[in-house]
Structures are given as C-alpha cells and as structure tokens.
Short mmCIF file of C-alpha atoms in Angstrom, two decimals:
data_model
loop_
_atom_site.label_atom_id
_atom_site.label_comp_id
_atom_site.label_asym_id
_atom_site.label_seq_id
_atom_site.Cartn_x
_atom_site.Cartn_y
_atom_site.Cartn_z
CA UNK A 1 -32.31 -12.54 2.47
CA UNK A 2 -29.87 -9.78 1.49
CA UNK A 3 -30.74 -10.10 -1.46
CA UNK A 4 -34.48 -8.93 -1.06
CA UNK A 5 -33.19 -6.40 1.11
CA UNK A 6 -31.65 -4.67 -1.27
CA UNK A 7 -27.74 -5.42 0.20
CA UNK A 8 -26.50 -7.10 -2.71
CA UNK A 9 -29.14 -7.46 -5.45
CA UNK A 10 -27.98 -10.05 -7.79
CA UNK A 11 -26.82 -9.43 -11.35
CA UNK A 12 -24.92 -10.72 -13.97
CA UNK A 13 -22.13 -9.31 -16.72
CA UNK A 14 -19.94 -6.45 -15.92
CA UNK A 15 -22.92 -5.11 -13.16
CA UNK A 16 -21.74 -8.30 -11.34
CA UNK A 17 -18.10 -7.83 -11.33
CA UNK A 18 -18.85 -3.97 -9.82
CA UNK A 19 -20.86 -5.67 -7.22
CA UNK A 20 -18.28 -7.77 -6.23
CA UNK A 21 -15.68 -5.00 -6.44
CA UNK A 22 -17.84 -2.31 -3.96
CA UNK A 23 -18.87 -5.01 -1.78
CA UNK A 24 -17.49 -3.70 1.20
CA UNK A 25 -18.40 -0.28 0.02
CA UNK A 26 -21.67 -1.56 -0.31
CA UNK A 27 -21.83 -2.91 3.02
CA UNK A 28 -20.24 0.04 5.15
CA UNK A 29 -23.17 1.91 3.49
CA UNK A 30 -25.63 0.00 4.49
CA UNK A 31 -24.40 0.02 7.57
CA UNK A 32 -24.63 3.65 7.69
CA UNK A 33 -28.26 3.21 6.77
CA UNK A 34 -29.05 1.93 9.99
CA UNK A 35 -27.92 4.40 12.12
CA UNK A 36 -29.31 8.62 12.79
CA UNK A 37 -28.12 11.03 10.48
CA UNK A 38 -25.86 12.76 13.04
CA UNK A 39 -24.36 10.00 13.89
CA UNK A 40 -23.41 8.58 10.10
CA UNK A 41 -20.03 10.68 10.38
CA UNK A 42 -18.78 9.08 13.65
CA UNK A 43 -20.14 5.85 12.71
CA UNK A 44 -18.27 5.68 9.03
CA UNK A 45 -14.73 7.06 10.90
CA UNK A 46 -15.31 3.89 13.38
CA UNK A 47 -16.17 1.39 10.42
CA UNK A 48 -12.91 2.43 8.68
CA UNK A 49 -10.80 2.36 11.64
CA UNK A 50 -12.58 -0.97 12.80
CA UNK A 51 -11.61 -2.50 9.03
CA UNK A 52 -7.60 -1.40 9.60
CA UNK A 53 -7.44 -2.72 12.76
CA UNK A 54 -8.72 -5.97 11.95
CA UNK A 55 -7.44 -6.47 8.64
CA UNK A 56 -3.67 -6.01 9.33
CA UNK A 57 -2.63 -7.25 12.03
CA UNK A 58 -4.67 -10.37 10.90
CA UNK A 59 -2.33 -10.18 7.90
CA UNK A 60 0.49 -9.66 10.46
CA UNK A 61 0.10 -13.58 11.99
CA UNK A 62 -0.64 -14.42 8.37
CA UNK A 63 2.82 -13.13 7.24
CA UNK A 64 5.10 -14.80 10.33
CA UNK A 65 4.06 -17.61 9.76
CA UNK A 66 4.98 -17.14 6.24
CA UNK A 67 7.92 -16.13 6.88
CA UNK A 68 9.13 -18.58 9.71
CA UNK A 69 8.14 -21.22 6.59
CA UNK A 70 9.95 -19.28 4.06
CA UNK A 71 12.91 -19.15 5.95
CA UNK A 72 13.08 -22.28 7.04
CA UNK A 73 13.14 -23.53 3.86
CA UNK A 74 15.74 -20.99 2.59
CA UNK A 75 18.36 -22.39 5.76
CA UNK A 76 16.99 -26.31 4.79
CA UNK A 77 14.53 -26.67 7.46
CA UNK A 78 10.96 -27.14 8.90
CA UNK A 79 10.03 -24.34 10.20
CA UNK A 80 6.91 -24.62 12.54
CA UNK A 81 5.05 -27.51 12.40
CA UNK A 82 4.19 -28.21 15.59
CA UNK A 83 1.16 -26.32 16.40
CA UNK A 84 -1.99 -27.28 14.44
CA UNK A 85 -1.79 -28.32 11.02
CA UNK A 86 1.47 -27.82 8.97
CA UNK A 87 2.17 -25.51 11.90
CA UNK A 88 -0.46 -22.68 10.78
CA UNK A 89 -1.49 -22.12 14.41
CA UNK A 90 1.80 -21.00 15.52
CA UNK A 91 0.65 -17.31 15.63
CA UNK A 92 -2.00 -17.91 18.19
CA UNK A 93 0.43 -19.77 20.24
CA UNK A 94 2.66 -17.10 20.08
CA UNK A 95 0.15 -14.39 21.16
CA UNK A 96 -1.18 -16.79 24.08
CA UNK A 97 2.39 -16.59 24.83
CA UNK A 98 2.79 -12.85 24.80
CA UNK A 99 -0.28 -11.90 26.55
CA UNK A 100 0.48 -14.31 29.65
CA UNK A 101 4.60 -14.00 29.73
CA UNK A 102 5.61 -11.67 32.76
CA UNK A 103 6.17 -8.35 32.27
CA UNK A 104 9.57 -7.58 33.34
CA UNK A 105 10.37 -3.65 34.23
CA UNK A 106 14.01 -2.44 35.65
CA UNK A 107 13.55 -1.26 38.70
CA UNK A 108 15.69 2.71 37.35
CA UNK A 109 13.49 2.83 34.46
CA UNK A 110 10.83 5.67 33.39
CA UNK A 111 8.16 3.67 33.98
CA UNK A 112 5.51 6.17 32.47
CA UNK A 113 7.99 6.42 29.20
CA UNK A 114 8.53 2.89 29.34
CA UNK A 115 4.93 1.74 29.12
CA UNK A 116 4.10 4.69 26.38
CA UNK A 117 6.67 3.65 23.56
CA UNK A 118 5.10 0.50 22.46
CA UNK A 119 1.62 2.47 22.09
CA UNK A 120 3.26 5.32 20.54
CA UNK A 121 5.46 3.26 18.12
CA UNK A 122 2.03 0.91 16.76
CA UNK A 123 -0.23 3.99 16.34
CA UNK A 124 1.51 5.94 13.81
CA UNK A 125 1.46 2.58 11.11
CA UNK A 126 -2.21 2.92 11.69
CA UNK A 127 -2.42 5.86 10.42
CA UNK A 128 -0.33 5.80 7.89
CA UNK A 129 -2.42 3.17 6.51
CA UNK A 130 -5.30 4.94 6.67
CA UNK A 131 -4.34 7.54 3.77
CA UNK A 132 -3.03 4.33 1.69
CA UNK A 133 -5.91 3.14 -0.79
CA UNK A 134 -6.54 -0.72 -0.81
CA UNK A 135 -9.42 -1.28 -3.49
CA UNK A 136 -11.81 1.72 -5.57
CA UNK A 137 -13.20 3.47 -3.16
CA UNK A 138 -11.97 1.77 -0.20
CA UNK A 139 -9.44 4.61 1.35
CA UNK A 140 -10.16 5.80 4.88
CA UNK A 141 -8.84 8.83 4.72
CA UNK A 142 -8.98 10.73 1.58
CA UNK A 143 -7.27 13.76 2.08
CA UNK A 144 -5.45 16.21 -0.38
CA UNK A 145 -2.16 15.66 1.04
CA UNK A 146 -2.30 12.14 1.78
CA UNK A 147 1.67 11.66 0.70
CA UNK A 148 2.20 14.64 3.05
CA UNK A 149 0.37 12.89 6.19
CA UNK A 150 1.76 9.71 5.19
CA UNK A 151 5.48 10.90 6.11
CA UNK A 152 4.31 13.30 8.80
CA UNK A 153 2.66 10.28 11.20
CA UNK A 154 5.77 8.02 9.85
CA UNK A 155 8.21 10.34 12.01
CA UNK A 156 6.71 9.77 15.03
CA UNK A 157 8.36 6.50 15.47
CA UNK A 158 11.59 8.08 15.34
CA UNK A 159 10.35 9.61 19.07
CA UNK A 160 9.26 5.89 20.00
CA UNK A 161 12.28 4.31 19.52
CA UNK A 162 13.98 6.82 21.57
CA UNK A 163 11.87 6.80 24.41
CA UNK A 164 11.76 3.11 24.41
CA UNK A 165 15.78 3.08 24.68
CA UNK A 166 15.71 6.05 27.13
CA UNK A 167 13.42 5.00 29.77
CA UNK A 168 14.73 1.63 30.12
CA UNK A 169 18.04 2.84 31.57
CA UNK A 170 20.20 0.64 29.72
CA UNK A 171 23.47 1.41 28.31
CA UNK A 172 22.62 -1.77 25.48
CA UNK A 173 18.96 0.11 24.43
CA UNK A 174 20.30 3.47 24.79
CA UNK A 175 22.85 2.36 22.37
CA UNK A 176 20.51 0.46 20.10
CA UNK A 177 18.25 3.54 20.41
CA UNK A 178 20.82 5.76 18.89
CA UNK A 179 21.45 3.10 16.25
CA UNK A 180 18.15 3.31 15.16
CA UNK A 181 17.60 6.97 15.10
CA UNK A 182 20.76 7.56 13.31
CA UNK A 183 19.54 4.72 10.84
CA UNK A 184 15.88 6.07 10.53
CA UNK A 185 17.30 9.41 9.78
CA UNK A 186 19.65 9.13 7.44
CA UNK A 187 17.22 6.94 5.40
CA UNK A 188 14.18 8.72 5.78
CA UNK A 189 16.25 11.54 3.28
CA UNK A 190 16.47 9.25 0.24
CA UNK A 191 12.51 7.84 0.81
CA UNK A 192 11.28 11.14 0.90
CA UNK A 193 12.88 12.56 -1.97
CA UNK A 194 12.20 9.07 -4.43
CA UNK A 195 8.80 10.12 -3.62
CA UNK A 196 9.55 13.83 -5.43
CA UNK A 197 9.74 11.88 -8.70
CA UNK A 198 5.32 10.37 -8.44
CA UNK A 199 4.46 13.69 -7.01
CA UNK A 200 6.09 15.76 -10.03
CA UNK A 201 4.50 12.95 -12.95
CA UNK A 202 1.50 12.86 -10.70
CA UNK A 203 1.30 16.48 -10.25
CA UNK A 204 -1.01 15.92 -6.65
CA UNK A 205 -0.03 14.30 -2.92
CA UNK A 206 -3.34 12.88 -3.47
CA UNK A 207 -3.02 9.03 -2.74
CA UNK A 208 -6.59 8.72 -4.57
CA UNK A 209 -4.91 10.93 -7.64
CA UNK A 210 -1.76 9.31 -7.91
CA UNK A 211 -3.61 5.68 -8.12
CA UNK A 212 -6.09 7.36 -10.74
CA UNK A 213 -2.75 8.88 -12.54
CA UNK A 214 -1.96 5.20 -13.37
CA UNK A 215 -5.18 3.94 -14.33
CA UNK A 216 -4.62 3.96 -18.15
CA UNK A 217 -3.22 0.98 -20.43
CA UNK A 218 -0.83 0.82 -23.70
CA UNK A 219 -2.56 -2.11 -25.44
CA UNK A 220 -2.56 -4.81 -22.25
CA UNK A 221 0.79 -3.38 -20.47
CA UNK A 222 -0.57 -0.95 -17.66
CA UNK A 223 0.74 2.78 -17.33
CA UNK A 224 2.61 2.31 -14.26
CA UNK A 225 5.47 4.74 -12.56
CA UNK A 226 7.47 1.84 -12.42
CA UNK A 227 7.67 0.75 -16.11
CA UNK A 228 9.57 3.90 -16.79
CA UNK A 229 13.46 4.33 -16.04
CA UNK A 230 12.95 6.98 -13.32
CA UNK A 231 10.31 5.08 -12.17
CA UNK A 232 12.19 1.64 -11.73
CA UNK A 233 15.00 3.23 -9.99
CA UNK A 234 12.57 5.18 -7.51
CA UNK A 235 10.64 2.11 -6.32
CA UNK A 236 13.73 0.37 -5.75
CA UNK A 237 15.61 3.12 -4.00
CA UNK A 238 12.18 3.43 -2.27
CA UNK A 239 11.91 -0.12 -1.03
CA UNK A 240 15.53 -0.18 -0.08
CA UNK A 241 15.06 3.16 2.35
CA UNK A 242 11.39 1.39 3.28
CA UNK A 243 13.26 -1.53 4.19
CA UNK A 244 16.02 0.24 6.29
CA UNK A 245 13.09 2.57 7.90
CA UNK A 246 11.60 -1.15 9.27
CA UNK A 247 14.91 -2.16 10.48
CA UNK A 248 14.52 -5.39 7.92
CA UNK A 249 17.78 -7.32 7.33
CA UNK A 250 19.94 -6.66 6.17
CA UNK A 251 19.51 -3.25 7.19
CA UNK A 252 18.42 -4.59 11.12
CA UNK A 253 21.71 -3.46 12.87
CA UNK A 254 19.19 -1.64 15.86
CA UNK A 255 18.71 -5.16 17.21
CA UNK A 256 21.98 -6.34 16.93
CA UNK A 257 21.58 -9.28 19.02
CA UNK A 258 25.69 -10.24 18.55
CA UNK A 259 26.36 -7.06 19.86
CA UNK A 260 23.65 -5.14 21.94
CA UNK A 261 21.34 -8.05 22.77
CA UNK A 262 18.20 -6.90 21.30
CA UNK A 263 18.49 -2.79 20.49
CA UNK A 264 16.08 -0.42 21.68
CA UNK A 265 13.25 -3.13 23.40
CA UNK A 266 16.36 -4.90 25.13
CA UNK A 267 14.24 -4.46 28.55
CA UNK A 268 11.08 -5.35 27.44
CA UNK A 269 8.77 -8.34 27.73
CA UNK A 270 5.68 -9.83 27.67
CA UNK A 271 3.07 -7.97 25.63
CA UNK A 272 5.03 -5.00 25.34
CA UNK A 273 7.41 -6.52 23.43
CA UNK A 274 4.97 -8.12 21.07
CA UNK A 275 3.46 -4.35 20.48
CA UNK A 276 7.16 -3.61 19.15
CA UNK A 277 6.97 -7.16 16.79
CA UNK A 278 3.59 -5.85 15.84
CA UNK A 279 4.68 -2.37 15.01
CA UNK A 280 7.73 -3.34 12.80
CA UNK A 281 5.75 -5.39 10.67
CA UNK A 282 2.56 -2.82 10.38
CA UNK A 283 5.44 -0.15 9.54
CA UNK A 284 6.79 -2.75 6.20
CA UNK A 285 3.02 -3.12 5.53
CA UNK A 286 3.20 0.87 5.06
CA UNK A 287 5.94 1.24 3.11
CA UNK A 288 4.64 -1.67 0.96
CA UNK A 289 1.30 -0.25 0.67
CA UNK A 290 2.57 2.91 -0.22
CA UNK A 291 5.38 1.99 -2.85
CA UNK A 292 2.14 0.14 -4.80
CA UNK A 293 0.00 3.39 -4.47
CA UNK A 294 3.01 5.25 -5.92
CA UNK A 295 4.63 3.09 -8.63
CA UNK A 296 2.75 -0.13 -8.76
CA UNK A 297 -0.95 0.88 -9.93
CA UNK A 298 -2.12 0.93 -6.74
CA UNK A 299 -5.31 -1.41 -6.94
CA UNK A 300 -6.24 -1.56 -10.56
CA UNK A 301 -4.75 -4.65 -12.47
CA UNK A 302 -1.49 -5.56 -14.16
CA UNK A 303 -3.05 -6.34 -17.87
CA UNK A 304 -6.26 -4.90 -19.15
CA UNK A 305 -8.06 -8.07 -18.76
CA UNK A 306 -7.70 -9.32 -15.71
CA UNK A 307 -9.91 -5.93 -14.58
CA UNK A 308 -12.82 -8.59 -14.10
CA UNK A 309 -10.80 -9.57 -10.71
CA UNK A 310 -12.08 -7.29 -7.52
CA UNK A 311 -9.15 -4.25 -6.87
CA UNK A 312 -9.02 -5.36 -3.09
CA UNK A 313 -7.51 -8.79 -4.44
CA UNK A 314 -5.19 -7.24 -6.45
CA UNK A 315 -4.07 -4.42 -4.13
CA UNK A 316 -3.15 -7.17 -1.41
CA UNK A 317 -1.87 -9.39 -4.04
CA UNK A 318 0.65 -6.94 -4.85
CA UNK A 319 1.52 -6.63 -1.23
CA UNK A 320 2.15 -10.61 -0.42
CA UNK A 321 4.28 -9.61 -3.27
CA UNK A 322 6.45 -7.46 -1.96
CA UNK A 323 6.44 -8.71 1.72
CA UNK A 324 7.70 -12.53 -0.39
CA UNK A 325 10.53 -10.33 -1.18
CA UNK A 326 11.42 -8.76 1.76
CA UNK A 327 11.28 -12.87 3.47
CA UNK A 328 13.86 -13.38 0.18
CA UNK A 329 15.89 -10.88 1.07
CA UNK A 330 16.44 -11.33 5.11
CA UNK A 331 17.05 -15.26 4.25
CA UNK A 332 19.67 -14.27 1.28
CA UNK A 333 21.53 -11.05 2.44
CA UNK A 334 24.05 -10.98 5.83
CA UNK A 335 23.85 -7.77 8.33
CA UNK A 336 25.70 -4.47 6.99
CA UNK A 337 28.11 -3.42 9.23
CA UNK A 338 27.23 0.20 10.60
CA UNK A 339 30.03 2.38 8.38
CA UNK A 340 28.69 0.22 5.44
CA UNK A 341 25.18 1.41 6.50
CA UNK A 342 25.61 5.11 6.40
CA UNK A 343 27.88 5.15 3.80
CA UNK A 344 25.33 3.72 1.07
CA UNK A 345 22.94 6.05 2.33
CA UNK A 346 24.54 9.32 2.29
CA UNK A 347 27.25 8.27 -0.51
CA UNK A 348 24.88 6.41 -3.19
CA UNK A 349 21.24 6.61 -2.42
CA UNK A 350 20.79 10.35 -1.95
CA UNK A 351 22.96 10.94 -4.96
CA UNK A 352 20.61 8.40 -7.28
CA UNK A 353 17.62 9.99 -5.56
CA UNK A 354 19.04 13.63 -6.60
CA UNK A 355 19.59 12.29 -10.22
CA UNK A 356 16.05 10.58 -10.26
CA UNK A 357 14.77 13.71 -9.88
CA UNK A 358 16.36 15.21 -12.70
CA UNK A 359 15.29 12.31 -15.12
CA UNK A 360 11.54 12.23 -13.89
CA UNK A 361 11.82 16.25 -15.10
CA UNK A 362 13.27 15.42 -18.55
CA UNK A 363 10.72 12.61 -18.81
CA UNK A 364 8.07 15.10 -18.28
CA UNK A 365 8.56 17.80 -20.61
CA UNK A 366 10.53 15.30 -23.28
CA UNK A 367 7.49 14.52 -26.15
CA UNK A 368 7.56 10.54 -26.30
CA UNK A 369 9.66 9.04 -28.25
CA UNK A 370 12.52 6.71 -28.26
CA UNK A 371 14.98 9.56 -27.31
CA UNK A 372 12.91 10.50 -24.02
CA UNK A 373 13.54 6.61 -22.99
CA UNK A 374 17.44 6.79 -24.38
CA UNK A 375 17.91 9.95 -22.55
CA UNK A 376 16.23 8.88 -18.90
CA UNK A 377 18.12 5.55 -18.75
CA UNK A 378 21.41 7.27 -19.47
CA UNK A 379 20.80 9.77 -16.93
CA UNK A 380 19.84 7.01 -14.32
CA UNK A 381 22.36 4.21 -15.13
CA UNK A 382 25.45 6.81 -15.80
CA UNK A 383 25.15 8.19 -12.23
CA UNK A 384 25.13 4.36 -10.80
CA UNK A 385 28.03 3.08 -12.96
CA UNK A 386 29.90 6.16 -12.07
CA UNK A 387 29.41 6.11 -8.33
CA UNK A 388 30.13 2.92 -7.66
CA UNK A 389 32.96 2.63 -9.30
CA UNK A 390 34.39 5.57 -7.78
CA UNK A 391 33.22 4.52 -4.13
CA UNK A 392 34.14 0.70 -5.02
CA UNK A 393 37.69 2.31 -6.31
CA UNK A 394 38.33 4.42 -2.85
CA UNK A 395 36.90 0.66 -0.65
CA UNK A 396 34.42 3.06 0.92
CA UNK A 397 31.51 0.98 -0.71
CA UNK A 398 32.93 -2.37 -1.28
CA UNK A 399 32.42 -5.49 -0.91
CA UNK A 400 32.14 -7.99 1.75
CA UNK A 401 35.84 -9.76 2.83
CA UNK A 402 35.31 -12.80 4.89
CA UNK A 403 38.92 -13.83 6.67
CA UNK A 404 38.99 -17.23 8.85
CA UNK A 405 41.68 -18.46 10.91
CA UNK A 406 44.58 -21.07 9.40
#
C-alpha cells in the first residue's frame, strides 16, 4: 500500500489539500528515491521532460477535437461523430492516419533540410514549456531568466519555417515561407515588448517570481497583472501577437489555402506534416501558458477560497480558457488581408505596446490611489482612441468592405 510506504500518507484538513496539491511532486521524489545518488540529476531532467512530452500533446488531441466540435457548432454543424462515441476518437484516427499516409518528397528538394524542419519547428515549444510553471513547484526548468529563454528558444521557429519553405523547392512554400517570416517578425516586436510591462512590476525574468509576484489577494479579488489598466491592455496585445506568432485565424495568412495552397508545408505529407499540426498547436499552448504566468496568476486561484482546489487544476483550467477563445475567435473572425496584417502591427500594436510601457512606469512609482487608476487608463485608452481614429480617418486601418456582383 502507498500508503504504508510512506508515498502518500493519509491526512485530513489543510495537510490534505497540500497532499493533493504536491502529488506529483511527491511522486517524482519518490521516484528519485529509488535510484543512485549520481544518477538523481539525470533521472529528475528525464522525469520532467517525460511529464511535457506526455502531457501536451495529450492535451493537443484533447483540444482538436474540441475544436472540430466547437466549430462545428459555430458554422451549424456536427462536427465528428463518426469515430467512437460522440466522435471523441477522432484524434486516434487521425494519427493512425498520419503515421501510415505516404510520405511524399519532390524529387528537387533538400531532402536533409526537408526532413529537419518538422523536428526543428516541434522542439523549440518543448522547451519553451519547460520554463512555464504549471502547479507550486511543478516547473521544469527554474532558471533566473526564464522570460529570457522563453523568447530565445521561441525564435528558432522562425529558422523552421524557412527551411521548411526552402528545401521543398516550391515557388507556393517559398512564398508562404516568406509570409510567415515577415508575419512572425513583425509580431514578435509588440509580444516582446508587452512583456516589458510584468518584468518592470515584477522586477525579475523569473517565471517562478513573477507567479509568486501575484500571489497576494485584496479581500477575495486576486492581485493579478491583468486587473490593472496596463495590465489588461498587455495581455490582450499579448494574446493578439501570441495568436499571430501561431499563425491562428484570423492572423493564418502563411497557409493561405485560396491563394498558396497550404504555405510553408505545401510539399509535405504523411507524418511530417502532422509534426507541423503538432507544432502549431504546442506553440498556442506556449503563448497561453505564458500569458497566465505573466498576467493571469499563473497557478494560484482566482478568489481566496477556492485555494482548497490543487494549482495544477487551476493552471490548466485557465489554459482550456484561453485555447476556448482562440476556437471563438477562428470560428467568428474572417482572414486579414496581408497590408491589413502589417499595418496593425507596425501602425497600432507597437505604438500601444510603447504607451503600455509608459503607464506600467507611472503605475509603479504613483502611491495608490484613485488618481494612479485615473491616470493609467487615460494614458492607455487616449493612445487607442487617438490612433484609430487617425488610421481609420487616412483608410489605412479600416474596416472590412464586402462588394458582390449585381
């Protein structure tokens, strides 16, 4: 029994809710019990990377499913239903499908290149991941500069995308390639600097510190980033850029299949192609996990009383959350056209960033009161007003026109 071995002894009262809370911790040291000293190190990296590996891309089938049902019932239909119950074994049927489909290679391609950017564009979400913490005391890699490493892995996929588009020796993925670097780019600016805002109120690139910088309440209301004007507008000029760095609609003009067929992976198949699925979706779990580490809490609760609930649930509450949103939003919002694209990057989102920053500053070193709130808002909202009116005014920012034929 695990209990007479000392696993999980069994308690009662606010002992028990701890227990349930470290019981993975619990277990991965335990684990570590069983094996030599010198090997403990090795072993706990392997655990950690063991746990990642299993745990997302598990929530990967979980979520296309999902979202296949979600958007089905957005356009008025089924969805899958076909495979198993209610459907829910589509995503096994799909990677049966994968792993047996024929894997197609033009004959001109770079075949080393060609073969490499799938790998190369799934390991960097990995490891992103593995700075991002999930639960107390459940982050795999707790560096100093976790923010830091976080953005530094992230750029690799920027070199993926462009070998994948490269090597296949295709004017369409070429093309798409481009797209996508050009897109990647230009958003990765505003991301990175919506981040300044945490880091500054945070004062660490700790991951660990920045969830601990939010652990506090006022009454039942949690002290959150994002329940303060410069934090609102940074998570959702965060999440916007996150969701243009995953090439989610409507920011998925790299796979423009109207236009370029598929993008970048036009000349893939077979598994290879499901390793680019895979890493899209393990790149918007990133971004997710991240923008709740920064402005959501992280893993401790949204009232004081619901603590008694284990940070793991919450922590991946919070990110069904947010990936229910991003399904909203690709079922509700049409593709941007490229011009439209850039242009809200470069023309709104790095000037609200730049602004952000400014309030976040003011916030800081403002004593609390009802000014400091007064004062922040105006100097977020102003800037937003301002801008698109002026961009709205000059039709380099506005809005959708659809013309049809008499």
């Amino acid at each position: 029994r695990l209990d007479r071995a000392g696993l999980f002894p069994f308690v009662t009262g606010p002992k028990m809710v701890e227990t349930l809370d470290q019981i993975f911790v619990t277990l991965k040291h335990w684990l570590l019990g069983c094996v030599p000293d010198q090997w403990q190190p090795l072993f706990s990296a392997v655990l950690s990377v063991a746990a990642i590996i299993v745990v997302f891309p598990a929530l990967f089938a979980i979520t296309t499913i999902l979202e296949r049902k979600g958007l089905g019932r957005i356009q008025n239909r089924y969805g899958p239903n076909r495979v198993g119950p209610y459907g829910l074994l589509q995503p096994v049927a799909d990677g049966l499908k994968a792993l047996t489909k024929e894997d197609v290679v033009p004959h001109t391609a770079d075949k080393l290149v060609h073969h490499l950017a799938p790998l190369v564009l799934v390991v960097p979400p990995f490891l992103a991941l593995a700075v991002v913490p999930i639960g107390k005391n459940m982050t795999a890699l707790d560096i100093d500069t976790g923010v830091l490493f976080f953005f530094a892995v992230g750029a690799a996929t920027e070199l993926s995308v462009f070998m994948a588009g490269w090597s296949s020796r295709s004017k369409y993925s070429l093309l798409g390639a481009m797209r996508a670097i050009a897109q990647m780019i230009s958003y990765e600016v505003p991301l990175i600097l919506s981040v300044v805002t945490v880091i500054m109120a945070a004062g660490s690139l700790s991951t660990v510190k920045i969830v601990e910088a939010q652990a506090g309440y006022w009454g039942v209301l949690p002290q959150w980033y994002v329940l303060t004007p410069w934090g609102l507008a940074g998570f959702i000029l965060f999440m916007i850029a996150g969701a243009a760095e995953s090439n989610r609609s409507p920011f998925d003009l790299p796979e423009g299949e109207s236009e370029i067929i598929a993008g970048y992976y036009t000349e893939y198949s077979g598994f290879k192609f499901a390793l680019f699925f895979l890493g899209e979706y393990l790149g918007m779990f990133a971004i997710s996990g991240l923008g709740i580490t920064l402005f959501l809490g992280g893993w401790h609760a949204p009232l004081s009383f619901l603590g008694v609930i284990p940070s793991y649930i919450w922590f991946f509450a919070k990110l069904l959350a947010l990936i229910a949103v991003f399904i909203w939003v690709r079922g509700t919002l049409p593709r941007l056209r490229l011009d439209q694209l850039m242009g809200f990057a470069w023309k709104l989102m790095l000037p609200m960033t730049l602004t952000n920053i400014v309030a976040a500053g003011i916030w800081r070193f403002m004593p609390a009161s009802v000014a400091r709130w007064a004062v922040c808002f105006i100097l977020v909202a102003a800037p937003y007003l301002m801008l698109g009116r002026m961009l709205a005014g000059r039709k380099q920012l506005g809005k959708r026109v659809y013309r049809y034929a008499d």
